[in-house]
């Protein structure tokens, strides 16, 4: 178990006079406990699958002038940008409408913070004896914004005005009393008023926890200790983050990642990242990336920054308190009018997952290489890129009870972990940006939506090969079942369907691309009546249409919908993988015999998959020969 | 032992004190370190479609390629790039002083 | 309660403890080495020891035994040592990866925040059944319970045949939607019984009929894995006890914090997980209530592990999402954290010259080097002997001689020499390291969750606990350390403070306005089962109590709030009150104005808890007497202490220490009110309390040692 304190102690970290080590530790941990508790409250009160299961929520504490002092739990993408929102609140409302005890303010403007209009934050001041002593905030992804498309991801949008209601700090609670005018306005603007209202209320409940716990801390340890801890937290994290950064090899790395399809056309966008590490500074420079698109795949500055924060927090600064101190070593260079720094009023609703999502891959790619070139303890933190298909098909329509539903399917969050330098990646593992991400039980899906899942499983051969392989990705297929209208609509918002994005490292291969497939007029239901459950696309008749990564599809009564999501990238040359490990993968049905032969050069025979040593040696030799021969 | 750049690439000094790339697997000297190591590797580039048959990739594409870099001596794979055809090599520059 | 005995037995990884209480409040205890993997022998040995101390034949005591309550490590041990059955899993076609995918969060189940954040170091738990042994069968039921595809029995039969060929001993059956319609699971069970009666079967619809296939399947699988081992143990134990004269039916401590009869425990193996530690925590709760403490850190240091639990405001903390070894379990569980640190933990030096303690243990056999039973690795007990904390001639009250020379020899050879320090320093280092491990485990439960140890008392029990308690208590800054009178057999004591507890659940979705008749019917159905079971358990009507609860939520929410229901036959007014009550509870939990009073509400689960109160032996305070403890002095010996430090300083640097002439007290001669200043050692036959020079101990009126 690593303790956060060790590095700092050696450095005589108590910069704040009068702040004793134990109080700092207790106050910090209590704040973290409050953040976890508030997260649990959100999960228990929200009606959104994205919050409850996928954990797209954030709680955090801020200083009274809007600096992030601590976050944890939920999703890491938004925490940095909420600090910008808090500062907007202070700058614009402190001397106008006022920020008073018991007030809470609601925001959902991607140009202020968050990633896109569905990211809704509620900010609350924390007061003590009539004086403002800090802020807290809770953010969740809400299921609808009243945009042109249900769910708020809008492939056809060309301006942000089409992407739903944008809130800039409406006072949703005034002196502890809910403001019905704001609630009613918001509810009138969205497709799922009750769920959205519950989600607003759940964030209020979450803020209530954060405020109450902060006040309890102040009562017990004194205001000075509380404030000093908050200030010290940022400095403490900064110090440790700089120390860690210094340990990375100095140098420059370049990565190019691609984003295919703009929602309307199969245009290609390029995100170029040049990472320069010098001393305790890290520069992420996106110069050379594509200009912004005419459609909604653009990311705002906040999305690009948030994605970088998430990866650095989860992969480099995992044992340092997460706050803006860990961003101080970082300099982000984003050209204007760029696909990941779009200018108002560009449409940005698909900026997450699309534009911003690609940043997640690019930063992982360069970071893994930087760590490989560093000392052994940092080398261990290198890995193949994590699979995460950034494609959340948003399904909507009428369910089996005749009620309207919107379901952003997030099973692709169970991507494969990238291969590690000494071990395989974990299969269907989750994401870096949401450390405790979950996908739903099939029973929960089938209870809520008019679907019957024919299968959901890890996909064979989906992981990137290598000396150590990535974790497997997955696939599912459903047919409509007891739909009250006979169809549902799907809005697709994916990336990585054409370019391989879960890249390997040090000679490891990338994982397969993700796919959306619609099977038109399938015989799935007829098969059920005959006592058979189709287990692959091949077993189904009907026209199989590979859907574009972004756009629209309608699934009707006899259709099936298939989704495959990414495994993790591999590490090292697959020819260095032990044949026994390959054999075990074959037994575990993770790798097909054909793949084993072609990629690993391992030949097995018989039902027990016994290794044919001689044939394996020959196959490997032949692969080596081809590698050098082809170039000649 | 040289300075690791990637798992199987390191920068080391040759007999004359000049910095060179070496294959960390077989020890072969690849060439002076004033250029990118990829210049000295055996390069194999093929469109995605080529990789679909073995099951490595799932979707064909002719504008994308995988570019593989091998040690010319022992054939170990140093690196794989996934890029659009014509993209310059993705370089790594390590400061080793 | 008329004349007769109440017996508590707790089987730990190293020792099996017995407490025998009679109606006059007299106490006899016994301790014997545990006998893994078949723990039953150790139980009989331990009972024999207690009977000997009572001066009565065991047969007489067992014959007159009213209650036999047992906490056992059998289930935990089988899981941790992976000695479960060779297990198969039958599930719905298309869904065999449920326990492989683990909803992606299997990777972080039960981990601390610090562990979760280090994403690259996380792993999913080893699958209980590898993919190649999971059998899919064609069948499909939908969300409403309607059969869409009938069960393909041919496939079931060939799956069973393959399982027989592979030597499968236990099978878990978990089909989608089986809690709505269990007919396919039942049919598979029938086919298994018909074709392979030797295979033990667990059905998800019987064990945990709740929505959510992953958590249901994970529980079913863990149960199947443990079923054979646990059943074998309980069957053997019941037979041996009967042979020895026991007439009462043994009750087994459950993870829920209650007791269940032994036969029922056999079928629900996962509920015996953590059984012993839970008993200890219930003991701590009872003792805390008696002496006036509601916030308690309880630490049980045994031979193999240290178990840590929390009592907050008088209640043991239940796990929010119960799990063991990263397997989620959909059953109620009192939260207890175990770490591999105990008296038998092996001390070792790694390649970099760093000393570690545990997690490997020498167990009871061969045991520490000083046992002289062939142990060749230095353990914490060996270190404690060298440091003078243990008396070689008074271990287990002198029943077992410890070999100090052997201890010195192994510590010298395996620790001191590689580290180039003296054996005494090496032993002191081992003592510090194991205490540090305990501090870390306690901090995760307390400081990391925002509970301030400075406001809690530390209960230290288990044979080795009181040797270490003050040392780790100081690190945590607790104001008071209590060593219970029954410290060395405290979990056994806890087992005698429990009641029978059954829980019955049914997942059924009902949207408001609820039909009072339908609600009543469901409860009556659950309660008739409850009453039958309590009757079967032999609980008198007057001792029975039933508690109704529904889990409610706003329509479309995923999580629920449990709302208690009073009254038997429900009428419209009760039902209306239910909705108001839900909103009240909801706002109490989440804050004023957070509920949606106009929104639809639904009930998703009905629950009945059936409690069978069982008699508890009386505990009588004794008047406090003189503070002088002179009469109890046995002598003095040289004992090692670190130089004084009271306030849990931050420095990790090794402080100097020295051997100090220390007074040794005979614990059994101490009287309430006696006061002892450190440095002091208090020796009981089965445990030793170490009081450093910085601390003072007092005997309270229940004979507990309170150290400040």
Coordinates of N, CA and C in Angstrom, one line a residue, chain A residues 488-551:
Chain A
X488 N -37.0 1.2 -32.6 CA -36.3 2.2 -31.8 C -35.4 2.9 -32.7
X489 N -34.9 4.1 -32.3 CA -34.0 4.9 -33.0 C -32.6 4.9 -32.3
X490 N -31.6 4.8 -33.2 CA -30.2 4.8 -32.6 C -29.5 6.0 -33.2
X491 N -28.9 6.8 -32.3 CA -28.0 7.8 -32.8 C -26.6 7.3 -32.5
X492 N -25.8 7.2 -33.6 CA -24.4 6.7 -33.4 C -23.4 7.8 -33.2
X493 N -22.5 7.5 -32.3 CA -21.5 8.5 -32.0 C -20.2 7.8 -31.7
X494 N -19.5 7.3 -32.7 CA -18.4 6.5 -32.5 C -17.1 7.0 -33.1
X495 N -16.0 6.5 -32.6 CA -14.7 6.7 -33.3 C -14.0 5.4 -33.2
X496 N -12.9 5.3 -34.0 CA -12.1 4.1 -33.9 C -12.8 2.9 -34.6
X497 N -13.7 3.2 -35.6 CA -14.4 2.2 -36.4 C -13.5 1.9 -37.6
X498 N -12.8 3.0 -38.1 CA -11.9 2.8 -39.2 C -10.4 2.7 -38.7
X499 N -9.9 3.8 -38.2 CA -8.5 3.8 -37.6 C -8.5 2.9 -36.4
X500 N -7.4 2.1 -36.2 CA -7.2 1.4 -35.0 C -6.7 2.4 -34.0
X501 N -7.4 2.5 -32.8 CA -7.0 3.6 -31.9 C -6.4 3.0 -30.6
X502 N -6.7 1.8 -30.3 CA -6.1 1.2 -29.1 C -4.8 0.6 -29.5
X503 N -3.8 1.5 -29.6 CA -2.5 1.1 -30.1 C -1.7 0.3 -29.2
X504 N -0.8 -0.5 -29.7 CA 0.2 -1.3 -28.9 C 1.4 -0.4 -28.7
X505 N 2.3 -0.9 -27.9 CA 3.5 -0.2 -27.6 C 4.7 -1.1 -27.8
X506 N 5.9 -0.6 -28.2 CA 7.1 -1.3 -28.3 C 7.0 -2.6 -29.2
X507 N 6.3 -2.5 -30.2 CA 6.1 -3.6 -31.2 C 4.9 -4.4 -31.0
X508 N 4.1 -4.1 -30.0 CA 2.8 -4.7 -29.8 C 1.8 -4.2 -30.8
X509 N 0.8 -5.0 -31.1 CA -0.1 -4.7 -32.2 C -1.3 -3.9 -31.6
X510 N -2.0 -3.1 -32.4 CA -3.2 -2.5 -31.9 C -4.3 -3.5 -31.8
X511 N -5.3 -3.1 -31.0 CA -6.5 -4.0 -30.9 C -7.4 -3.7 -32.2
X512 N -8.3 -4.6 -32.5 CA -9.2 -4.4 -33.6 C -10.1 -3.2 -33.4
X513 N -10.6 -2.8 -34.6 CA -11.5 -1.6 -34.5 C -12.9 -2.1 -33.9
X514 N -13.6 -1.1 -33.5 CA -15.0 -1.4 -33.0 C -15.9 -1.3 -34.2
X515 N -17.1 -1.9 -34.1 CA -18.1 -2.0 -35.2 C -19.5 -1.8 -34.7
X516 N -20.3 -1.2 -35.6 CA -21.8 -1.2 -35.4 C -22.4 -1.9 -36.6
X517 N -23.2 -2.9 -36.4 CA -23.8 -3.6 -37.5 C -25.3 -3.7 -37.3
X518 N -26.0 -3.5 -38.3 CA -27.5 -3.7 -38.2 C -27.8 -4.9 -39.1
X519 N -28.6 -5.8 -38.6 CA -29.0 -6.9 -39.4 C -30.5 -6.7 -39.7
X520 N -30.7 -6.4 -41.0 CA -32.1 -6.1 -41.5 C -32.9 -7.3 -41.7
X521 N -34.1 -7.3 -41.3 CA -35.0 -8.5 -41.5 C -34.4 -9.8 -41.1
X522 N -33.9 -9.9 -39.9 CA -33.2 -11.1 -39.5 C -34.2 -12.2 -39.1
X523 N -33.7 -13.4 -38.9 CA -34.6 -14.5 -38.5 C -34.4 -14.8 -37.1
X524 N -33.9 -13.8 -36.3 CA -33.6 -14.1 -34.9 C -34.9 -14.6 -34.1
X525 N -36.0 -13.9 -34.4 CA -37.2 -14.3 -33.6 C -37.7 -15.7 -34.1
X526 N -37.6 -15.9 -35.4 CA -38.1 -17.2 -35.9 C -37.2 -18.3 -35.3
X527 N -35.9 -18.0 -35.2 CA -35.0 -19.0 -34.6 C -35.4 -19.3 -33.2
X528 N -35.8 -18.3 -32.4 CA -36.2 -18.5 -31.0 C -37.4 -19.4 -31.0
X529 N -38.3 -19.2 -31.9 CA -39.5 -20.1 -31.9 C -39.2 -21.5 -32.2
X530 N -38.0 -21.7 -33.0 CA -37.6 -23.1 -33.2 C -36.7 -23.6 -32.1
X531 N -36.5 -22.8 -31.1 CA -35.7 -23.3 -30.0 C -34.2 -23.0 -30.2
X532 N -33.9 -22.0 -31.0 CA -32.5 -21.7 -31.2 C -32.2 -20.2 -30.9
X533 N -31.0 -19.9 -30.3 CA -30.6 -18.6 -30.1 C -29.4 -18.3 -30.9
X534 N -29.5 -17.4 -31.8 CA -28.4 -17.1 -32.7 C -27.2 -16.6 -31.9
X535 N -26.0 -17.1 -32.2 CA -24.8 -16.7 -31.4 C -23.8 -16.0 -32.1
X536 N -24.0 -15.6 -33.4 CA -23.1 -14.8 -34.1 C -23.8 -14.2 -35.3
X537 N -23.2 -13.2 -35.9 CA -23.8 -12.6 -37.1 C -24.0 -13.6 -38.2
X538 N -23.0 -14.5 -38.3 CA -23.1 -15.5 -39.3 C -24.3 -16.4 -39.2
X539 N -24.8 -16.6 -38.0 CA -25.9 -17.5 -37.8 C -27.2 -16.9 -38.1
X540 N -27.2 -15.5 -38.4 CA -28.4 -14.8 -38.7 C -28.6 -14.6 -40.2
X541 N -29.8 -14.8 -40.7 CA -30.0 -14.4 -42.1 C -30.4 -12.9 -42.1
X542 N -30.5 -12.3 -43.2 CA -30.8 -10.9 -43.3 C -29.6 -10.1 -43.7
X543 N -29.9 -8.9 -44.2 CA -28.9 -8.1 -44.8 C -28.0 -7.5 -43.6
X544 N -26.7 -7.6 -43.7 CA -25.9 -7.1 -42.6 C -25.3 -5.8 -43.1
X545 N -25.7 -4.7 -42.4 CA -25.2 -3.4 -42.9 C -24.2 -2.9 -41.8
X546 N -23.0 -2.6 -42.3 CA -22.0 -2.0 -41.4 C -22.4 -0.5 -41.3
X547 N -22.8 -0.1 -40.1 CA -23.2 1.3 -39.9 C -22.0 2.2 -39.8
X548 N -22.2 3.5 -40.2 CA -21.1 4.5 -40.1 C -20.9 4.7 -38.6
X549 N -19.7 5.2 -38.3 CA -19.4 5.4 -36.8 C -20.3 6.5 -36.2
X550 N -20.8 7.4 -37.1 CA -21.7 8.5 -36.6 C -22.8 8.6 -37.5
X551 N -24.0 8.9 -37.0 CA -25.2 9.0 -37.8 C -26.4 8.4 -37.1

